[in-house]
Coordinates of C-alpha atoms and ligand atoms in Angstrom, one line a residue:
M24 CA -1.8 138.4 89.3
V25 CA -4.2 138.5 92.1
R26 CA -6.9 141.1 92.3
L27 CA -6.9 143.9 94.7
S28 CA -9.1 143.5 97.7
R29 CA -9.0 143.7 101.5
A30 CA -7.7 140.1 101.5
T31 CA -4.7 140.8 99.2
L32 CA -3.8 144.2 100.6
S33 CA -0.9 142.7 102.4
R34 CA 0.6 142.3 99.0
V35 CA 0.7 146.0 98.4
A36 CA 3.8 147.9 99.7
A37 CA 3.0 149.2 103.2
E38 CA 3.5 152.8 102.1
A39 CA 0.9 152.3 99.3
R40 CA -2.0 151.3 101.5
P41 CA -5.1 153.1 102.5
L42 CA -4.6 156.0 105.0
A43 CA -7.8 155.1 106.6
E44 CA -10.1 152.4 107.0
P45 CA -13.7 153.9 107.7
R46 CA -16.0 152.1 110.0
E47 CA -19.1 153.8 109.3
T48 CA -20.6 155.7 106.1
G49 CA -20.9 159.5 106.5
V50 CA -21.0 160.6 103.0
V51 CA -23.0 159.7 100.2
H52 CA -21.7 160.5 96.6
L53 CA -23.9 160.7 93.5
G54 CA -21.7 160.1 90.5
I55 CA -18.8 157.8 91.3
G56 CA -16.8 158.3 88.3
A57 CA -13.1 158.4 88.0
F58 CA -13.1 162.3 89.0
H59 CA -14.7 161.5 92.4
R60 CA -12.3 158.8 93.0
A61 CA -9.5 160.9 92.1
H62 CA -10.7 164.2 94.0
Q63 CA -13.4 164.2 96.7
A64 CA -12.4 160.5 97.9
V65 CA -9.1 161.5 98.4
Y66 CA -9.7 164.6 100.4
T67 CA -12.1 162.6 102.8
E68 CA -9.6 159.9 103.2
R69 CA -6.9 162.3 104.1
A70 CA -9.4 164.2 106.6
M71 CA -9.9 160.6 108.1
A72 CA -6.2 160.0 108.5
A73 CA -5.4 163.7 109.7
T74 CA -8.1 163.3 112.7
G75 CA -8.6 159.7 113.3
D76 CA -12.4 160.0 112.9
D77 CA -13.2 157.1 110.9
R78 CA -16.9 157.8 110.4
W79 CA -16.6 159.2 107.0
G80 CA -16.5 156.2 104.7
I81 CA -18.5 156.9 101.4
C82 CA -21.1 155.3 99.7
G83 CA -20.9 156.0 96.0
A84 CA -23.9 155.6 93.8
S85 CA -23.9 155.4 89.9
Q86 CA -26.7 157.1 88.0
R87 CA -27.1 155.0 84.8
S88 CA -25.0 151.8 84.9
T89 CA -23.4 149.1 87.1
A90 CA -20.2 149.6 85.3
V91 CA -18.2 151.2 88.4
A92 CA -20.2 148.8 91.0
D93 CA -18.8 145.8 88.7
L94 CA -15.2 147.1 89.0
L95 CA -15.1 148.0 92.6
R96 CA -17.3 145.4 94.5
P97 CA -15.1 142.5 94.0
Q98 CA -12.3 144.7 95.2
D99 CA -14.0 145.7 98.5
C100 CA -14.5 149.0 96.8
L101 CA -10.6 149.7 97.2
Y102 CA -8.7 151.2 94.1
G103 CA -5.4 152.4 93.1
L104 CA -4.7 156.1 92.5
R105 CA -1.6 157.3 90.3
A106 CA -0.8 160.8 90.6
G107 CA 2.3 161.4 88.8
D108 CA 4.9 158.7 90.3
D109 CA 2.9 158.1 93.3
V110 CA 0.8 155.3 93.3
R111 CA -1.4 154.1 96.2
V112 CA -4.6 152.6 97.3
V113 CA -7.6 154.7 98.4
G114 CA -9.7 153.4 101.1
S115 CA -12.3 155.8 101.6
V116 CA -15.1 154.3 99.6
R117 CA -17.3 151.5 101.5
E118 CA -20.1 150.8 99.1
V119 CA -21.2 151.3 95.7
L120 CA -24.8 151.4 94.8
V121 CA -26.3 150.8 91.3
P122 CA -29.5 152.2 89.8
G123 CA -32.0 149.9 91.6
D124 CA -30.6 150.0 95.0
D125 CA -31.9 152.0 98.0
L126 CA -30.4 155.2 97.6
A127 CA -33.1 157.2 99.4
A128 CA -32.5 154.8 102.5
R129 CA -28.8 155.8 102.5
L130 CA -29.6 159.6 102.2
A131 CA -32.0 159.0 105.2
A132 CA -29.6 157.4 107.3
P133 CA -28.9 159.5 110.5
R134 CA -25.3 159.0 110.3
T135 CA -25.2 160.4 106.7
A136 CA -24.2 164.0 107.0
V137 CA -22.8 165.0 103.7
V138 CA -23.8 164.3 100.0
T139 CA -21.6 165.2 97.4
L140 CA -22.2 165.2 93.7
T141 CA -20.5 164.9 90.3
V142 CA -23.2 164.5 87.8
T143 CA -21.8 166.5 85.1
E144 CA -23.2 169.8 83.7
K145 CA -26.0 168.3 81.7
A146 CA -27.5 167.0 85.0
Y147 CA -28.4 170.6 85.9
R148 CA -30.7 171.4 83.1
R149 CA -34.3 172.2 83.8
E150 CA -35.7 169.0 82.6
G151 CA -35.8 167.1 86.0
G152 CA -37.7 163.8 86.6
P153 CA -37.8 161.2 89.3
S154 CA -35.0 159.1 87.6
T155 CA -32.4 161.9 87.3
A156 CA -29.7 162.5 89.6
I157 CA -31.4 165.7 91.1
G158 CA -34.8 163.7 91.1
R159 CA -33.3 160.7 93.2
L160 CA -31.7 163.3 95.5
V161 CA -35.1 164.7 96.1
A162 CA -36.6 161.5 96.9
G163 CA -33.9 161.0 99.3
L164 CA -34.4 164.2 101.1
R165 CA -38.2 163.3 101.3
A166 CA -37.2 160.0 103.0
R167 CA -34.9 162.0 105.4
A168 CA -37.5 164.5 106.2
A169 CA -40.2 161.7 107.0
A170 CA -37.5 159.9 109.1
D171 CA -36.5 163.2 110.9
A172 CA -32.9 162.1 110.4
G173 CA -31.5 165.6 110.8
P174 CA -29.5 168.0 108.9
L175 CA -27.4 167.5 105.9
T176 CA -25.3 169.2 103.5
V177 CA -25.5 168.7 99.6
V178 CA -21.9 169.6 98.2
S179 CA -22.1 170.1 94.3
C180 CA -18.9 169.4 92.8
D181 CA -19.8 170.1 89.2
N182 CA -18.1 172.6 87.0
L183 CA -20.8 175.2 87.1
P184 CA -20.5 178.6 88.6
G185 CA -22.6 179.1 91.6
N186 CA -23.3 175.2 91.6
G187 CA -24.6 175.0 95.1
A188 CA -27.2 177.9 94.6
T189 CA -28.0 176.3 91.3
L190 CA -28.6 172.8 92.8
A191 CA -30.8 174.5 95.7
R192 CA -32.9 176.0 93.2
L193 CA -33.4 172.7 91.0
V194 CA -34.3 170.8 94.1
A195 CA -36.7 173.5 95.3
E196 CA -38.6 173.1 92.0
L197 CA -39.1 169.4 92.5
C198 CA -40.1 169.8 96.4
E199 CA -43.7 169.8 97.4
P200 CA -44.4 172.6 99.9
P201 CA -44.0 170.7 103.4
L202 CA -40.7 169.3 102.0
L203 CA -39.4 172.5 100.9
A204 CA -39.9 174.0 104.3
W205 CA -38.2 171.1 105.8
V206 CA -35.2 171.4 102.9
E207 CA -35.0 175.1 103.8
Q208 CA -34.4 174.5 107.7
N209 CA -32.4 171.5 107.3
V210 CA -30.2 171.4 104.1
A211 CA -27.4 173.5 103.1
F212 CA -26.0 173.8 99.5
P213 CA -22.5 175.3 99.7
S214 CA -20.9 176.2 96.4
T215 CA -17.6 174.6 95.6
M216 CA -14.8 174.9 93.1
V217 CA -12.9 171.5 92.2
D218 CA -9.8 171.2 90.2
R219 CA -8.0 168.1 89.1
I220 CA -7.5 166.8 85.7
V221 CA -8.8 163.0 85.6
P222 CA -8.9 161.5 82.2
A223 CA -11.0 158.2 81.6
T224 CA -8.9 155.2 82.6
T225 CA -7.2 153.3 79.7
P226 CA -6.3 149.6 79.7
A227 CA -2.7 150.9 79.7
D228 CA -3.4 152.7 82.8
L229 CA -4.7 149.5 84.5
D230 CA -1.6 147.6 83.3
D231 CA 0.5 150.5 84.6
V232 CA -1.0 150.7 88.1
A233 CA -1.2 146.8 88.5
A234 CA 2.8 146.9 87.8
R235 CA 3.3 149.4 90.5
L236 CA 1.0 148.0 93.1
G237 CA 1.5 144.4 92.6
V238 CA -2.0 143.5 92.1
R239 CA -4.5 143.5 89.5
D240 CA -6.9 146.7 89.8
L241 CA -9.8 147.3 87.5
G242 CA -10.8 150.5 89.4
A243 CA -7.6 152.2 89.1
V244 CA -7.6 156.0 88.4
V245 CA -4.6 158.1 86.8
T246 CA -4.6 161.8 87.6
E247 CA -2.0 164.8 87.8
P248 CA -0.2 165.6 91.0
F249 CA -2.3 168.9 91.2
T250 CA -5.4 169.0 93.2
Q251 CA -7.6 171.8 94.5
W252 CA -10.9 172.2 96.2
V253 CA -12.2 175.3 97.4
I254 CA -15.6 175.0 99.3
E255 CA -18.1 177.7 100.7
D256 CA -18.0 177.4 104.5
S257 CA -21.7 176.9 104.8
F258 CA -22.6 173.5 106.3
A259 CA -25.9 172.3 107.9
G260 CA -24.4 170.0 110.2
D261 CA -21.0 167.8 110.6
R262 CA -18.6 167.2 108.1
P263 CA -15.2 165.4 107.2
A264 CA -12.3 167.8 108.3
W265 CA -11.6 168.5 104.6
E266 CA -9.4 171.5 105.3
L267 CA -6.9 169.2 107.1
A268 CA -6.6 167.4 103.7
G269 CA -5.7 170.6 101.7
A270 CA -9.3 171.8 101.0
L271 CA -9.8 175.6 101.3
L272 CA -12.9 176.8 103.2
V273 CA -14.0 180.2 102.3
D274 CA -16.7 182.6 102.6
D275 CA -17.0 183.2 98.9
V276 CA -16.1 180.6 96.4
R277 CA -17.2 182.8 93.4
P278 CA -14.0 184.3 92.4
Y279 CA -12.2 180.9 92.4
E280 CA -15.1 179.4 90.4
L281 CA -14.7 181.9 87.9
M282 CA -11.0 181.6 87.7
K283 CA -11.1 177.9 87.0
L284 CA -14.0 177.7 84.8
R285 CA -12.6 180.3 82.5
L286 CA -8.9 179.7 82.5
L287 CA -8.6 176.0 83.0
N288 CA -11.9 174.8 81.3
G289 CA -12.2 177.6 78.9
S290 CA -8.7 176.7 77.6
H291 CA -9.9 173.1 77.6
S292 CA -12.7 173.7 75.3
A293 CA -10.8 175.8 73.1
I294 CA -8.4 173.0 72.7
A295 CA -10.9 170.5 72.1
Y296 CA -12.7 172.5 69.4
L297 CA -9.9 174.0 67.6
S298 CA -6.6 171.9 68.0
G299 CA -7.3 169.1 65.9
A300 CA -5.4 167.0 68.3
T301 CA -6.4 163.5 69.8
Y302 CA -4.4 164.4 73.3
V303 CA -4.3 167.8 75.2
S304 CA -0.7 167.2 75.7
E305 CA -0.3 167.2 71.7
A306 CA -2.1 170.3 71.1
V307 CA -0.1 172.4 73.8
G308 CA 3.4 170.9 72.3
D309 CA 2.5 173.0 69.2
P310 CA 4.1 176.4 69.9
A311 CA 1.6 178.4 67.7
F312 CA -1.3 176.9 69.5
A313 CA 0.3 177.6 72.9
A314 CA 0.8 181.1 71.9
Y315 CA -3.0 181.0 71.0
L316 CA -3.8 179.8 74.6
R317 CA -1.6 182.4 76.2
R318 CA -3.3 185.3 74.2
L319 CA -6.9 183.8 75.1
M320 CA -6.1 183.8 78.7
D321 CA -4.2 187.0 79.0
D322 CA -6.2 189.2 76.7
D323 CA -9.8 187.7 77.0
L324 CA -10.2 185.7 80.3
T325 CA -8.0 187.1 82.9
P326 CA -9.3 190.7 82.6
T327 CA -12.8 189.3 83.5
L328 CA -11.7 187.9 86.9
D329 CA -11.4 189.8 90.4
G330 CA -11.8 189.3 94.0
L331 CA -8.8 187.0 94.1
D332 CA -6.7 188.9 96.4
G333 CA -4.2 187.0 98.3
F334 CA -4.4 184.3 95.8
D335 CA -1.6 183.6 93.4
L336 CA -3.3 184.0 90.1
A337 CA -0.1 184.6 88.0
G338 CA 1.0 181.1 89.3
Y339 CA -2.0 179.4 88.8
K340 CA -2.2 180.7 85.2
K341 CA 1.4 179.8 84.7
S342 CA 0.9 176.2 86.0
L343 CA -1.8 175.7 83.3
P344 CA 0.4 175.1 80.3
A345 CA 2.5 172.6 82.2
R346 CA -0.5 170.8 83.7
F347 CA -2.0 170.3 80.1
A348 CA 1.5 169.3 78.6
N349 CA 1.8 166.4 81.2
P350 CA 2.9 163.6 79.1
G351 CA 1.9 161.2 81.9
L352 CA -1.8 161.7 81.0
R353 CA -3.4 160.5 78.2
H354 CA -6.2 163.1 78.1
R355 CA -8.4 163.0 75.0
V356 CA -9.7 166.1 73.5
A357 CA -12.9 164.0 72.5
Q358 CA -13.8 163.6 76.2
I359 CA -13.7 167.3 76.6
A360 CA -15.3 168.2 73.5
A361 CA -18.3 166.4 74.7
D362 CA -21.6 168.1 76.0
G363 CA -20.3 171.4 74.6
S364 CA -23.6 173.1 74.7
Q365 CA -23.4 172.7 78.6
K366 CA -20.1 173.9 78.9
L367 CA -19.5 176.9 76.6
P368 CA -21.7 179.7 78.4
Q369 CA -19.9 179.4 81.7
R370 CA -16.2 178.7 80.2
L371 CA -16.4 181.0 77.2
L372 CA -19.5 183.0 76.6
D373 CA -20.0 184.7 80.0
P374 CA -16.3 186.2 79.8
A375 CA -16.9 187.2 76.2
R376 CA -20.2 189.1 77.6
D377 CA -17.7 190.6 80.3
R378 CA -15.4 191.7 77.7
L379 CA -18.0 193.2 75.3
A380 CA -19.9 195.0 77.8
A381 CA -16.2 196.7 78.8
G382 CA -16.0 197.8 75.2
H383 CA -13.5 195.1 74.2
E384 CA -13.4 192.5 71.2
P385 CA -12.8 189.1 72.5
R386 CA -11.5 187.5 69.3
W387 CA -9.6 184.7 70.9
I388 CA -12.9 183.5 72.6
A389 CA -14.7 184.2 69.4
L390 CA -12.2 181.7 67.6
A391 CA -13.0 178.8 70.1
V392 CA -16.6 179.5 69.6
A393 CA -16.0 179.3 65.9
G394 CA -14.2 176.2 66.5
W395 CA -17.2 174.6 68.4
M396 CA -19.6 175.6 65.4
R397 CA -17.5 174.0 63.1
H398 CA -17.3 171.1 65.6
V399 CA -21.1 170.7 66.1
S400 CA -21.7 171.1 62.2
T401 CA -19.2 168.7 60.9
S402 CA -18.8 165.8 63.6
R403 CA -20.5 162.5 62.5
E404 CA -21.0 161.5 66.2
L405 CA -21.9 164.4 68.2
D406 CA -21.9 163.8 72.0
D407 CA -24.2 166.4 73.2
P408 CA -27.8 166.5 75.0
L409 CA -28.7 169.1 72.2
A410 CA -27.0 167.1 69.3
G411 CA -30.4 167.2 67.4
R412 CA -30.6 170.7 67.3
L413 CA -26.9 171.5 66.9
R414 CA -26.1 169.5 63.8
G415 CA -26.4 171.2 60.6
D416 CA -25.3 171.4 57.1
A417 CA -21.5 171.4 56.7
T418 CA -21.5 173.1 53.7
A419 CA -23.5 176.2 54.7
S420 CA -22.0 179.5 54.7
A421 CA -20.1 180.9 57.8
A422 CA -23.0 183.4 57.9
A423 CA -25.7 181.0 58.0
T424 CA -24.1 178.6 60.5
V425 CA -23.3 181.5 63.0
D426 CA -27.1 182.6 62.3
R427 CA -28.4 179.1 63.0
L428 CA -26.3 178.4 66.2
L429 CA -26.6 181.9 67.9
A430 CA -30.4 181.2 67.7
V431 CA -30.0 178.3 70.2
E432 CA -31.1 180.5 73.1
E433 CA -30.1 177.7 75.8
I434 CA -26.7 178.3 75.0
F435 CA -26.3 182.0 73.7
G436 CA -29.2 183.6 75.4
A437 CA -31.1 186.1 73.7
D438 CA -28.4 188.9 74.2
L439 CA -25.4 187.2 72.2
R440 CA -27.6 186.7 69.1
E441 CA -28.3 190.2 68.8
H442 CA -25.0 191.3 69.7
R443 CA -23.6 192.8 66.3
V444 CA -19.8 192.9 67.4
F445 CA -19.9 189.2 68.9
R446 CA -21.7 187.8 65.7
E447 CA -19.3 189.6 63.3
L448 CA -16.2 188.5 65.5
V449 CA -17.3 184.6 65.4
T450 CA -18.5 184.9 61.8
G451 CA -15.0 186.3 60.5
C452 CA -13.2 183.5 62.6
L453 CA -15.5 180.8 61.1
E454 CA -14.9 182.1 57.7
R455 CA -11.2 182.1 58.1
L456 CA -10.9 178.9 59.8
T457 CA -12.9 177.0 57.1
A458 CA -11.3 178.7 54.3
D459 CA -7.8 179.0 55.5
G460 CA -7.4 176.5 58.5
L461 CA -6.1 177.1 61.8
P462 CA -2.3 178.1 61.6
A463 CA -3.4 180.8 59.0
T464 CA -6.2 182.2 61.2
L465 CA -3.9 182.4 64.1
R466 CA -1.6 184.3 61.9
A467 CA -4.2 186.7 60.9
L468 CA -5.6 187.6 64.2
A469 CA -2.4 188.1 65.8
Ligands
LIG504 C1 -12.6 168.9 81.2 C2 -12.7 169.0 82.8 O1 -13.9 167.3 80.6 C3 -13.9 168.8 80.7 O2 -14.6 169.4 80.1 O3 -12.4 170.6 81.1 O4 -13.1 167.7 83.2 C4 -11.5 169.2 83.6 O5 -10.6 168.3 83.1 C5 -11.6 169.5 85.1 O6 -12.5 170.3 85.4 C6 -10.1 169.9 85.6 O7 -10.4 170.2 87.2

């Protein structure tokens, strides 16, 4: 089968061809993995199609490897996207850079008006250096300031609350005073909430997309029909008309961020650490586990949300079990379990704090946290930037394990360690989980 490229596009059915063919690059994206290709790249393509403004092609950059470039460059950066039964080729990406390429020059180009980032939670840790995503962004801002190339908007699309403000703070820490002054005058960092489930592409996905498109496509991505992007409407200059592509531009993204991080990502992490399943769909197919997720959302997470007036929160919540159950997505729980130390705080610990402060006992959250503790204590291969500190004696008592892990302040802060109720809840859950297994623990808590 021939490989997808501009030259072979004519073999793809007309309705599955790109919606736009950008003539210039207006967006630089840091971290061009599957998520970007199924999310922001699609909004940008649709925005170009809606307006006819073809200046918003994307230059994607990979942080560490040449893998994505190796897949996309031979395809002229085209790739297929399957969402449910809909398969089509996305045409917004124009170029993919690898680590040695001159990213700073792209960030300093006057035509570049927007930078988007999907660099994962751990990239926002305070251990910056010039080779990290944020270090490279700062080098680009320095080049842009020197070139006097005009304002820039930097849009974080990672799953962190206040992601824009967090990024602005980390950037500021790496800037020398004159650069900081320039950034304050010229660069905006809106916060955003991004939502679309995008599992890592499998060889079976590639075969499936090839069969549907009629060309071989090594850059294909498979996702769900659902997609959402809520963006703080604070830009330094020009931008793609993302609102015409379905994005919501709002004054305050925070209520949306908390809703999504807690309900969707919090449930995801609970699935990853408790269910014992290989795939998310398998976990929620178990009625007892599905009932647990409902209690987690209804009792412990939803009461911590507010400010969503006019938004169909009930509808969003109702859609989640169906999204998780999607049999067309082979979403491995191991993918979600990775980097738990960077995910737990905003997904489960902040809502636990809110519930404790209001005088409640968040036992469903405590169970998920106990699941994570069991996971980090017993996993042979722990994929986490703090792995060295999290691994422990799998035979230790629940109390000792809870004690050891609550002391990791980067995750639990100083407060949760000292919180008697929280400690007791988690210890009780871990004891039960270890002694009796999940079904009995769920019955005992219900
Ligand atoms: C997942 C997210 O891997 C994970 O931690 O919870 O990637 C999740 O699939 C997306 O945020 C959905 O929008």
